[in-house]
């Protein structure tokens, strides 16, 4: 009897595999918090680059690998090898791979130990902008998708468009798990305009995010400021552009911040940017977390009019949609979003609605499918 009680008290162990350093990944933190609250023991495997301390109050047991290289094919190979051997040497009951870049290790480790494996797909990996002009590399990832996705026990992804693509291309049924925030205890109200309206962006500084065009738009908006929170492959290029246009007093790079610190920065702003270029199906069907985060931060949105993003902004009346990425068009939208008082009154009433209806507490219920595998 004593042995039975001890055995029943052992918590099921979930391993989540991630290719980033975990500092800014709010979605993974929400996943860990959810499964921890459901009584699971959660381990998260990531990488220790570009470094940065993790806040002490994060849930889960975090393991960040230090690798010899941090980009390119060798990086992905080394990361998956480290994660695979970690899985071989540790007990676990389920694995959840975040995106395709850690799925090979997660799938093989789970298969060898006869454990279920799921994927949380934040993007349609083979359709990411970085691969659109690299057909050989894109073909490798597409073949991995074709082989691995039908062999999963289940999966989740961030937009209706990607759910549909996975079904049509690979014959797999992924559940929709949008990247919505936790419902905050209090909402930030829209800010009154001062002498220097602030335009805000948070997220990766990668190709196709509309940031070059947004910076050029600032040349048409004297008195306005652009605050950029994040880092990425395009950061050096963006900083050089700011210098070239002599916008150092108007464009502020806040750097890579833990997501816990973003609220304080957003509280200084008046409108948020969510611009994407047409660079493959991944962006075309994207539903970035910014679309959901900005309303809770008291920010109306200027977004690209792609199908999934456009439907959301229109349904909840959270901002303006653009069909062009020209600097003049972006500048005009920024000015209208900040200075049209009638629109801002409408948005002030509309933003709380989307926060009330689309939040993590409601969205996370779909994760019970994974929980059922742990029973």
C-alpha atoms as one frame of an Amber mdcrd trajectory, in Angstrom:
protein
   0.000   0.000   0.000   2.807   2.414   0.854   4.493   1.701  -2.490   1.230
   2.352  -4.359   0.830   5.738  -2.679   4.395   6.690  -3.589   3.942   5.597
  -7.194   0.708   7.521  -7.594   2.381  10.677  -6.253   5.014  10.729  -9.015
   4.245  13.643 -11.309   4.072  13.062 -15.033   7.080  14.648 -16.705   6.758
  16.791 -19.844   9.795  17.939 -21.823   9.470  21.006 -24.057  12.169  21.560
 -26.691  12.895  25.099 -27.936  15.592  26.578 -30.192  15.791  29.989 -28.491
  17.279  31.114 -25.168  13.856  31.310 -23.401  14.326  34.892 -22.138  11.749
  36.549 -24.397   9.548  33.549 -25.269   6.250  34.372 -23.590   4.330  31.571
 -25.315   6.656  28.888 -23.944   6.439  30.448 -20.475   2.630  30.282 -20.701
   2.792  26.631 -21.751   5.065  25.801 -18.833   2.823  27.652 -16.392  -0.266
  25.844 -17.717   1.170  22.334 -17.483   2.737  23.053 -14.093  -0.662  24.186
 -12.800  -2.120  20.907 -14.082   0.276  18.962 -11.859   2.965  18.060 -14.399
   6.707  18.334 -13.896   7.980  20.439 -16.794  11.492  20.540 -18.225  12.382
  23.050 -20.947  15.403  22.525 -23.203  16.758  25.580 -25.046  20.089  27.167
 -25.923  22.345  29.565 -24.067  22.682  32.169 -26.811  22.737  35.137 -26.952
  22.739  34.755 -23.183  20.708  36.858 -20.787  19.517  36.046 -17.302  16.147
  34.369 -16.824  13.787  35.995 -14.300  13.790  34.039 -11.057  10.032  33.503
 -10.940   9.747  31.462 -14.157   8.064  28.077 -13.778   9.646  24.799 -14.847
  13.154  23.381 -14.821  15.155  25.075 -17.562  18.210  23.653 -19.302  20.037
  25.841 -21.833  22.722  24.238 -23.992  25.880  26.083 -24.964  26.775  25.273
 -28.584  29.889  25.892 -30.672  27.922  27.624 -33.445  24.642  29.485 -33.310
  23.306  29.595 -36.853  23.209  27.568 -40.026  22.901  23.811 -40.636  25.597
  22.913 -38.106  23.720  24.784 -35.382  20.506  22.848 -36.024  22.419  19.557
 -36.120  24.250  20.246 -32.851  21.126  21.492 -31.076  19.138  18.415 -32.047
  21.982  16.095 -31.049  22.276  17.689 -27.602  18.535  17.486 -27.069  18.347
  13.906 -28.361  21.052  12.649 -25.993  19.453  14.547 -23.100  16.166  12.771
 -23.829  17.925   9.403 -23.981  19.442   9.964 -20.541  16.363  11.226 -18.678
  12.919   9.995 -17.728   9.937  11.658 -19.393   6.333  10.841 -20.243   5.647
  13.234 -23.124   7.583  15.595 -25.397   6.339  18.856 -26.880   8.559  20.222
 -29.649   8.274  23.937 -30.309   8.507  24.294 -34.101  10.176  22.110 -36.688
  13.740  23.019 -35.745  13.648  20.867 -32.594  11.159  18.242 -33.786  13.742
  15.733 -35.171  15.315  15.270 -31.725  11.963  15.297 -29.943  10.370  12.764
 -32.300  13.322  10.345 -32.346  13.850  10.514 -28.574  10.160   9.944 -27.906
   9.937   7.124 -30.469  12.867   5.225 -28.985  11.286   5.447 -25.526   7.772
   4.814 -26.857   6.410   8.091 -25.575   3.901  10.464 -27.204   5.249  13.519
 -29.035   3.366  16.702 -29.927   4.396  19.870 -31.731   3.540  23.486 -30.968
   4.053  25.144 -34.346   4.619  28.891 -34.048   5.100  29.179 -37.798   4.951
  27.222 -41.057   8.670  26.545 -40.977   9.391  25.691 -44.616   7.528  28.849
 -45.648   9.494  31.211 -43.403  10.877  34.281 -45.233  14.509  33.289 -44.676
  14.010  30.160 -46.815  12.146  31.589 -49.797  15.334  32.267 -51.785  17.092
  29.092 -50.640  15.244  26.305 -52.500  17.619  23.532 -51.433  17.304  24.303
 -47.724  13.562  24.826 -48.079  13.248  21.391 -49.714  15.027  19.749 -46.762
  12.637  21.309 -44.238   9.589  20.528 -46.390  10.647  16.870 -46.614  11.097
  16.771 -42.833   7.591  18.206 -42.443   6.157  15.587 -44.789   7.880  12.786
 -42.877   7.442  13.922 -39.270   4.115  15.751 -39.037   1.912  12.722 -39.912
   3.791  10.711 -37.264   2.931  13.005 -34.349   0.357  12.243 -31.683  -1.034
  15.751 -32.108  -0.155  19.363 -32.658  -1.113  22.990 -32.144  -0.517  26.051
 -34.286  -1.142  29.766 -34.210  -3.548  30.671 -37.033  -6.534  29.245 -38.942
  -4.598  29.613 -42.187  -1.751  27.378 -41.020  -4.240  24.845 -39.603  -5.753
  24.643 -43.090  -2.371  24.392 -44.829  -1.237  21.519 -42.611  -4.433  19.656
 -43.418  -4.230  20.238 -47.171  -0.491  19.642 -47.594   0.239  16.948 -45.011
  -3.154  15.495 -44.083  -2.715  16.294 -40.381  -5.223  17.918 -38.024  -3.571
  20.525 -35.839  -5.596  22.385 -33.215  -5.732  26.170 -33.182  -3.825  27.684
 -30.246  -3.494  31.399 -30.913  -0.698  33.298 -29.247  -2.953  35.324 -26.974
  -1.781  36.831 -23.664  -2.959  36.008 -20.190  -5.846  38.219 -19.196  -4.244
  41.080 -17.260  -5.496  42.245 -13.893  -5.876  45.708 -15.379  -5.802  47.101
 -18.917  -3.676  50.035 -19.916  -5.906  52.787 -21.321  -5.136  54.646 -24.538
  -2.694  57.434 -23.793  -3.405  61.084 -24.481  -1.112  62.516 -27.135   1.745
  64.711 -25.993   4.255  66.706 -27.965   6.015  63.550 -29.194   3.679  60.638
 -30.064   5.387  57.259 -29.719   5.064  54.430 -32.247   5.908  51.032 -30.761
   7.127  47.679 -32.059   7.926  44.563 -30.033   9.211  41.331 -31.513  12.054
  39.903 -33.584  14.051  42.276 -35.796  14.040  39.898 -38.747  13.596  40.241
 -42.473  10.119  41.112 -43.717   8.821  42.747 -40.521   8.266  46.161 -42.175
  10.808  47.829 -39.914  12.907  49.430 -42.666   9.770  51.001 -44.095   8.603
  52.101 -40.642  11.959  53.776 -40.020  11.753  55.567 -43.372   8.219  56.670
 -42.452   9.659  58.516 -39.459  11.329  60.990 -41.843   7.775  62.127 -42.696
   6.662  62.433 -39.073   8.536  65.258 -37.357   7.983  65.176 -33.633   7.130
  61.461 -33.609   9.312  58.744 -32.060   9.629  55.042 -32.855  10.528  52.646
 -30.016  11.698  49.173 -31.066  11.861  46.366 -28.482  13.652  43.232 -29.626
  16.684  41.923 -31.495  17.340  39.785 -34.522  19.195  39.231 -37.777  18.283
  42.648 -39.202  19.255  44.706 -36.172  22.604  45.961 -37.501  21.008  46.873
 -40.839  18.239  48.789 -39.086  20.679  50.683 -36.879  22.727  51.675 -39.937
  19.561  52.888 -41.670  18.720  55.067 -38.675  22.176  56.633 -38.836  21.975
  57.097 -42.606  18.648  58.937 -42.263  19.896  60.908 -39.231  17.022  59.655
 -37.086  18.993  58.888 -33.915  16.773  61.266 -31.927  13.580  59.725 -33.292
  14.214  55.954 -33.309  15.090  54.206 -30.038  16.308  50.588 -29.889  15.303
  49.116 -26.538  17.115  45.807 -27.076  16.082  42.266 -26.176  13.889  42.498
 -23.074  12.275  39.789 -20.929   8.571  39.853 -21.735   7.856  40.868 -18.138
   9.427  44.281 -18.895   7.528  45.063 -22.098   4.435  46.475 -20.400   6.396
  49.404 -18.949   7.784  50.267 -22.386   4.438  49.952 -24.165   2.860  52.271
 -21.591   4.837  55.138 -23.168   3.400  54.548 -26.662   0.293  55.512 -28.629
   0.095  52.972 -31.493   1.648  49.552 -32.198   3.040  48.215 -35.485   2.377
  44.720 -36.861   3.635  44.928 -40.443   4.678  41.952 -42.559   5.876  41.744
 -46.135   4.530  39.156 -48.585   7.379  36.662 -48.253   5.821  33.217 -48.290
   2.797  31.506 -46.794   4.137  31.702 -43.250   3.793  35.488 -43.065   0.683
  35.510 -45.256  -1.199  33.353 -42.740   0.482  34.729 -39.639  -1.296  35.832
 -36.463   1.571  37.475 -34.532   1.251  37.765 -30.780   1.495  41.550 -31.214
  -2.067  41.560 -32.540  -3.271  40.278 -29.165  -0.689  41.890 -26.883  -1.141
  45.460 -28.078  -4.836  45.829 -27.099  -4.095  44.803 -23.500  -1.350  47.430
 -23.531  -3.739  50.169 -24.635  -2.387  50.290 -28.182  -4.416  50.378 -31.400
  -2.742  48.457 -34.217  -1.460  49.251 -37.683  -1.287  45.888 -39.453  -0.790
  44.415 -42.907  -4.041  43.387 -44.555  -3.310  39.663 -44.889  -6.267  37.249
 -44.447  -5.883  36.077 -40.848  -4.635  39.405 -39.520  -7.191  41.403 -41.484
 -10.135  39.376 -40.220  -9.052  39.812 -36.618  -8.488  43.576 -36.815 -11.777
  44.106 -38.636 -13.835  41.853 -36.371 -12.677  43.549 -33.187 -12.063  47.034
 -34.624  -8.585  47.271 -33.112  -6.810  49.412 -35.692  -5.963  50.183 -39.317
  -5.095  47.783 -42.149  -2.578  48.554 -44.898  -2.410  47.160 -48.429   0.905
  48.880 -49.136   4.267  48.916 -47.379   5.378  52.266 -48.793   6.789  54.667
 -46.218   4.269  57.359 -47.194   1.349  54.996 -46.586   2.724  53.878 -43.221
   3.350  57.474 -42.157  -0.196  58.511 -43.076  -1.626  55.575 -41.103   0.490
  56.420 -38.062  -0.616  60.037 -38.153  -4.272  59.053 -38.505  -4.075  56.462
 -35.733  -2.546  58.977 -33.358  -4.402  62.149 -34.270  -7.920  61.054 -35.274
  -9.780  61.576 -31.997 -12.990  59.893 -33.209 -11.090  56.725 -34.100  -9.232
  56.720 -30.808 -12.495  57.008 -28.891 -13.829  53.992 -30.820 -10.667  52.001
 -30.156 -10.742  52.897 -26.487 -14.073  51.061 -26.261 -13.122  48.196 -28.599
  -9.756  47.118 -27.166 -11.119  45.766 -23.844 -13.495  43.501 -25.785 -10.769
  41.558 -27.590  -8.831  41.166 -24.331 -11.928  39.780 -22.611 -12.750  37.352
 -25.426  -9.296  36.239 -26.562  -7.032  35.404 -23.646  -4.830  32.501 -22.601
  -7.180  31.321 -19.872  -9.752  30.477 -22.556  -7.392  29.504 -25.372  -5.344
  27.014 -23.340  -8.318  24.673 -22.933  -7.306  23.006 -26.201  -4.204  21.680
 -24.411  -6.351  19.137 -22.590  -5.742  16.909 -25.615  -2.102  16.628 -24.588
  -2.995  16.229 -20.939  -5.145  13.211 -21.798  -2.021  11.409 -23.053  -0.425
  11.759 -19.625  -3.183   9.875 -17.789
